[in-house]
Structure formats: structure tokens, C-alpha cells
Amino acid sequence: DFDHHCNWVNSKALELAGIDAAFAKEFNAKAGNIQIAVDKDGNPTGYLQEGACKLMDSLMPQYSEKDLKYCIDIWSQYGVTAVNEMSEFHKFGDPVFSQLEALRDSGELNVRQILSINCETTDEQLNNMVERFNKDSDDMINFGGLKIMIDGVGSTYNASMLQPYVDTVTCGPEVYYSVDQLSQYIQKAARHDLVTHFHVCGDKAVRTALDAYQN
């Protein structure tokens, strides 16, 4: 779906990804909640949530520089002059970084890009990114900070709540990171003069993030 928290896939996609009843049972048990929906017999239905969506990554076509230019042209048509990209999926070495550089160098990048990267990125890799996209020398591509997902969204019961949802017994999953872990990410970002973008939806996730910032 549009916010990347759910996927709907057919039986062929499930087959190619190796998702059967046994896999779904083990995956959901490890996740602590139902991320691969199953029917009454335990067979996956093709509805995937949160972490299970990533099981489709290897089956999806990779975006090209041409695709990126297509998006930029659409943004330009609507008067968009800057995009604050806060995807947790971008890791060090992601092709999109080189694609943006190529478009900038050819003069085709007319929408400013403020980039984020996955929170597991190492200090050495962050140094590379800061030097590569220096905000003082590059007006079109800036490297802004770390993106951290702490929970999911309420529409799929994957936001981490203090009390159960009104129409179910679940409080959603546990937060994905502890206060101590989040505190370390905040400190890592600060060492490189970067910000942290926390995705929090449920009140338990919000409290966890605020506790980390307080630390």
C-alpha cells in the first residue's frame, strides 16, 4: 500500500518467496504478532504486514535512474522544490544515492533532496555520507539523518499501544528497539551532526522515543 506497511500478493509471489504455512507460523511466532495473514488452516492468504513486506524485496524490480527522473519531473510539474526522504530502507551503498548524483551532475536534478539512511549504518559509513553529501558544498543533495522505525501503524494493529485496541485483545507488537538502543542511535547521529527521524504511532512507542531523547 501507499505507506509501505502492507502488501497484497498472489499465490505465485508467495511461492517465489518461499512463504508457506510452516514458514508463516515460524515467522509470526518470531515477530510476536501476525505479520503473515493465514486462513483457518494456517495457509498464508497473501496479506503481508510490516516486516513481512520485506520478504518481497528480492522479487521486486529495482528502480532505475530513469524511474527516478520520472518522479522528479512529476514533482516539478506540481511546484515541489524539495523532498525530505525519510525511508528506513536506504542502506549504505543504495543505488539511489548514485542515481541522484548522476542526475545532479547532468543538470537534470531540479528538486532538492534531503536524504536519510537506516539507523544500523556504521560510524565509518556515516562519515562517508556526510563527506559525500556536504550541505555546505552541495545545494541539491543533503544528507540529513538516521531513520528509525519503532512500531507499525494502527490500521493494521501494529502500532505499539499501552492498552489493548478497543476491538481486539492485542496491544500490538512490542516496540522494535529498547530505550537504551534508541539512545545509542541518537548519540551516534549527534556525533555526525545529524538528526534522528523516529517513526512512532502507538502511545507506547511515543513514550519509548521520548524516554530515549530524555536520556
Short mmCIF file of C-alpha atoms in Angstrom, two decimals:
data_model
loop_
_atom_site.label_atom_id
_atom_site.label_comp_id
_atom_site.label_asym_id
_atom_site.label_seq_id
_atom_site.Cartn_x
_atom_site.Cartn_y
_atom_site.Cartn_z
CA ASP A 1 0.00 0.00 0.00
CA PHE A 2 0.98 3.67 -0.23
CA ASP A 3 2.77 3.83 3.12
CA HIS A 4 4.66 0.52 2.77
CA HIS A 5 3.11 -1.06 5.87
CA CYS A 6 1.14 -3.72 3.94
CA ASN A 7 1.48 -5.79 0.78
CA TRP A 8 -1.15 -7.78 -1.09
CA VAL A 9 0.41 -10.56 -3.16
CA ASN A 10 -0.85 -13.51 -5.17
CA SER A 11 -0.10 -17.22 -4.77
CA LYS A 12 2.75 -17.09 -7.30
CA ALA A 13 4.52 -14.38 -5.32
CA LEU A 14 4.12 -16.41 -2.13
CA GLU A 15 5.60 -19.43 -3.90
CA LEU A 16 8.57 -17.48 -5.27
CA ALA A 17 9.28 -16.00 -1.84
CA GLY A 18 9.08 -19.41 -0.16
CA ILE A 19 6.16 -18.42 2.07
CA ASP A 20 4.08 -21.49 3.00
CA ALA A 21 2.16 -22.49 6.14
CA ALA A 22 5.26 -23.65 8.03
CA PHE A 23 7.21 -20.52 7.13
CA ALA A 24 4.29 -18.26 8.14
CA LYS A 25 3.90 -19.98 11.51
CA GLU A 26 7.59 -19.61 12.34
CA PHE A 27 7.80 -16.04 11.06
CA ASN A 28 4.75 -14.87 13.03
CA ALA A 29 5.99 -16.58 16.19
CA LYS A 30 9.34 -14.83 15.92
CA ALA A 31 7.69 -11.48 15.16
CA GLY A 32 5.36 -11.80 18.15
CA ASN A 33 2.27 -10.90 16.13
CA ILE A 34 0.54 -11.82 12.87
CA GLN A 35 2.54 -10.26 10.05
CA ILE A 36 1.77 -13.00 7.52
CA ALA A 37 -2.03 -13.41 7.49
CA VAL A 38 -3.22 -17.01 7.35
CA ASP A 39 -6.58 -18.75 6.90
CA LYS A 40 -8.18 -21.21 9.34
CA ASP A 41 -5.87 -23.97 8.11
CA GLY A 42 -2.73 -21.87 8.61
CA ASN A 43 -2.13 -21.23 4.92
CA PRO A 44 -0.93 -17.71 4.00
CA THR A 45 -3.63 -15.60 2.33
CA GLY A 46 -1.30 -13.16 0.56
CA TYR A 47 -1.81 -10.29 3.01
CA LEU A 48 1.55 -9.21 4.47
CA GLN A 49 2.19 -6.59 7.14
CA GLU A 50 5.22 -4.69 8.43
CA GLY A 51 8.39 -6.84 8.45
CA ALA A 52 6.78 -9.49 6.26
CA CYS A 53 6.58 -6.96 3.41
CA LYS A 54 10.37 -7.11 3.14
CA LEU A 55 10.07 -10.77 2.10
CA MET A 56 9.03 -9.43 -1.31
CA ASP A 57 12.06 -7.19 -1.80
CA SER A 58 14.10 -9.68 -3.82
CA LEU A 59 11.17 -10.24 -6.19
CA MET A 60 10.56 -6.58 -6.97
CA PRO A 61 12.19 -4.80 -9.93
CA GLN A 62 14.91 -2.33 -8.96
CA TYR A 63 14.22 1.33 -9.60
CA SER A 64 16.43 2.88 -12.26
CA GLU A 65 17.75 6.37 -12.83
CA LYS A 66 15.05 6.72 -15.50
CA ASP A 67 12.35 5.91 -12.90
CA LEU A 68 13.80 8.49 -10.52
CA LYS A 69 13.86 11.15 -13.22
CA TYR A 70 10.21 10.36 -13.98
CA CYS A 71 9.28 11.05 -10.34
CA ILE A 72 11.31 14.26 -10.25
CA ASP A 73 9.57 15.54 -13.39
CA ILE A 74 6.17 14.93 -11.76
CA TRP A 75 7.23 16.78 -8.60
CA SER A 76 8.40 19.69 -10.72
CA GLN A 77 5.05 19.87 -12.52
CA TYR A 78 3.33 20.42 -9.16
CA GLY A 79 5.82 23.01 -7.95
CA VAL A 80 7.64 20.77 -5.47
CA THR A 81 11.13 22.18 -4.88
CA ALA A 82 12.44 19.88 -2.12
CA VAL A 83 11.82 16.36 -0.84
CA ASN A 84 12.64 15.19 2.69
CA GLU A 85 13.24 11.48 2.07
CA MET A 86 12.88 9.54 5.32
CA SER A 87 12.98 5.92 4.20
CA GLU A 88 14.44 3.34 6.55
CA PHE A 89 15.04 1.11 3.53
CA HIS A 90 18.01 3.11 2.25
CA LYS A 91 21.23 1.45 3.36
CA PHE A 92 24.84 2.40 2.68
CA GLY A 93 25.59 1.80 -0.99
CA ASP A 94 21.95 2.08 -2.10
CA PRO A 95 21.86 2.77 -5.87
CA VAL A 96 19.53 5.74 -5.37
CA PHE A 97 22.42 7.80 -3.99
CA SER A 98 24.49 7.34 -7.15
CA GLN A 99 21.42 7.89 -9.31
CA LEU A 100 20.77 11.24 -7.65
CA GLU A 101 24.40 12.25 -8.12
CA ALA A 102 24.23 11.37 -11.82
CA LEU A 103 21.08 13.44 -12.29
CA ARG A 104 22.65 16.35 -10.41
CA ASP A 105 25.83 16.20 -12.47
CA SER A 106 23.85 16.16 -15.72
CA GLY A 107 21.78 19.16 -14.60
CA GLU A 108 18.53 17.15 -14.51
CA LEU A 109 18.02 17.26 -10.74
CA ASN A 110 15.82 20.29 -10.10
CA VAL A 111 14.20 19.13 -6.85
CA ARG A 112 16.38 19.30 -3.74
CA GLN A 113 16.83 16.02 -1.89
CA ILE A 114 17.29 15.69 1.88
CA LEU A 115 18.35 12.09 2.47
CA SER A 116 18.09 9.70 5.39
CA ILE A 117 19.67 6.31 5.96
CA ASN A 118 18.98 3.19 8.03
CA CYS A 119 19.88 3.51 11.72
CA GLU A 120 22.22 0.49 11.60
CA THR A 121 24.67 2.40 9.38
CA THR A 122 28.15 2.39 10.93
CA ASP A 123 30.10 5.46 12.04
CA GLU A 124 32.58 4.96 9.20
CA GLN A 125 29.76 4.78 6.66
CA LEU A 126 28.12 7.87 8.14
CA ASN A 127 31.40 9.77 7.81
CA ASN A 128 31.41 8.78 4.14
CA MET A 129 27.85 10.00 3.62
CA VAL A 130 28.45 13.30 5.41
CA GLU A 131 31.53 13.97 3.30
CA ARG A 132 29.84 12.81 0.10
CA PHE A 133 26.76 15.00 0.53
CA ASN A 134 28.12 18.02 2.33
CA LYS A 135 25.40 20.59 2.86
CA ASP A 136 27.91 23.45 2.56
CA SER A 137 29.13 22.41 -0.90
CA ASP A 138 26.07 20.70 -2.42
CA ASP A 139 22.84 22.67 -2.65
CA MET A 140 20.83 19.90 -4.34
CA ILE A 141 21.59 16.78 -2.28
CA ASN A 142 21.92 16.95 1.50
CA PHE A 143 22.38 14.06 3.91
CA GLY A 144 20.12 14.72 6.88
CA GLY A 145 19.96 11.88 9.38
CA LEU A 146 19.02 8.42 10.58
CA LYS A 147 15.57 6.88 10.10
CA ILE A 148 14.33 4.57 12.84
CA MET A 149 11.10 2.54 12.87
CA ILE A 150 9.90 1.97 16.44
CA ASP A 151 6.50 0.41 15.68
CA GLY A 152 3.98 -0.02 12.86
CA VAL A 153 0.63 1.66 12.24
CA GLY A 154 -2.72 1.45 14.00
CA SER A 155 -4.72 0.49 10.91
CA THR A 156 -3.11 -2.98 10.99
CA TYR A 157 -2.93 -3.26 14.82
CA ASN A 158 0.85 -2.92 14.57
CA ALA A 159 1.20 0.33 16.47
CA SER A 160 2.61 -0.40 19.92
CA MET A 161 -0.02 0.61 22.50
CA LEU A 162 -0.12 0.81 26.29
CA GLN A 163 -3.69 -0.58 26.36
CA PRO A 164 -5.37 -3.11 24.02
CA TYR A 165 -7.17 -1.89 20.92
CA VAL A 166 -10.89 -1.46 21.57
CA ASP A 167 -11.93 -4.26 19.18
CA THR A 168 -9.23 -6.82 19.98
CA VAL A 169 -7.19 -8.14 22.88
CA THR A 170 -3.82 -7.13 21.46
CA CYS A 171 -1.75 -4.08 22.35
CA GLY A 172 0.16 -4.52 19.12
CA PRO A 173 3.78 -5.65 18.94
CA GLU A 174 6.47 -4.70 21.38
CA VAL A 175 8.50 -1.67 20.33
CA TYR A 176 11.22 -2.69 17.91
CA TYR A 177 14.05 -1.10 19.92
CA SER A 178 14.67 -0.54 23.63
CA VAL A 179 15.22 2.88 25.21
CA ASP A 180 18.93 2.09 25.54
CA GLN A 181 19.23 1.11 21.88
CA LEU A 182 17.43 4.25 20.75
CA SER A 183 19.62 6.37 23.00
CA GLN A 184 22.67 4.93 21.27
CA TYR A 185 21.25 5.80 17.84
CA ILE A 186 20.57 9.37 18.99
CA GLN A 187 24.12 9.68 20.24
CA LYS A 188 25.50 8.21 17.01
CA ALA A 189 23.56 10.74 14.97
CA ALA A 190 24.77 13.58 17.18
CA ARG A 191 28.41 12.55 16.68
CA HIS A 192 27.95 13.26 12.97
CA ASP A 193 25.79 16.39 13.42
CA LEU A 194 22.75 14.52 12.10
CA VAL A 195 19.13 14.33 13.22
CA THR A 196 17.06 11.25 14.04
CA HIS A 197 13.70 10.59 12.39
CA PHE A 198 11.68 8.27 14.63
CA HIS A 199 8.55 6.63 13.25
CA VAL A 200 6.21 6.28 16.23
CA CYS A 201 2.46 5.68 16.04
CA GLY A 202 1.23 4.00 19.23
CA ASP A 203 1.40 5.69 22.62
CA LYS A 204 3.82 3.08 23.97
CA ALA A 205 6.16 3.76 21.06
CA VAL A 206 5.86 7.52 21.62
CA ARG A 207 6.73 7.10 25.31
CA THR A 208 9.72 4.92 24.43
CA ALA A 209 11.04 7.53 21.97
CA LEU A 210 10.59 10.38 24.47
CA ASP A 211 12.38 8.38 27.17
CA ALA A 212 15.28 7.83 24.75
CA TYR A 213 15.51 11.54 23.96
CA GLN A 214 15.37 12.34 27.66
CA ASN A 215 18.35 10.04 28.21
#
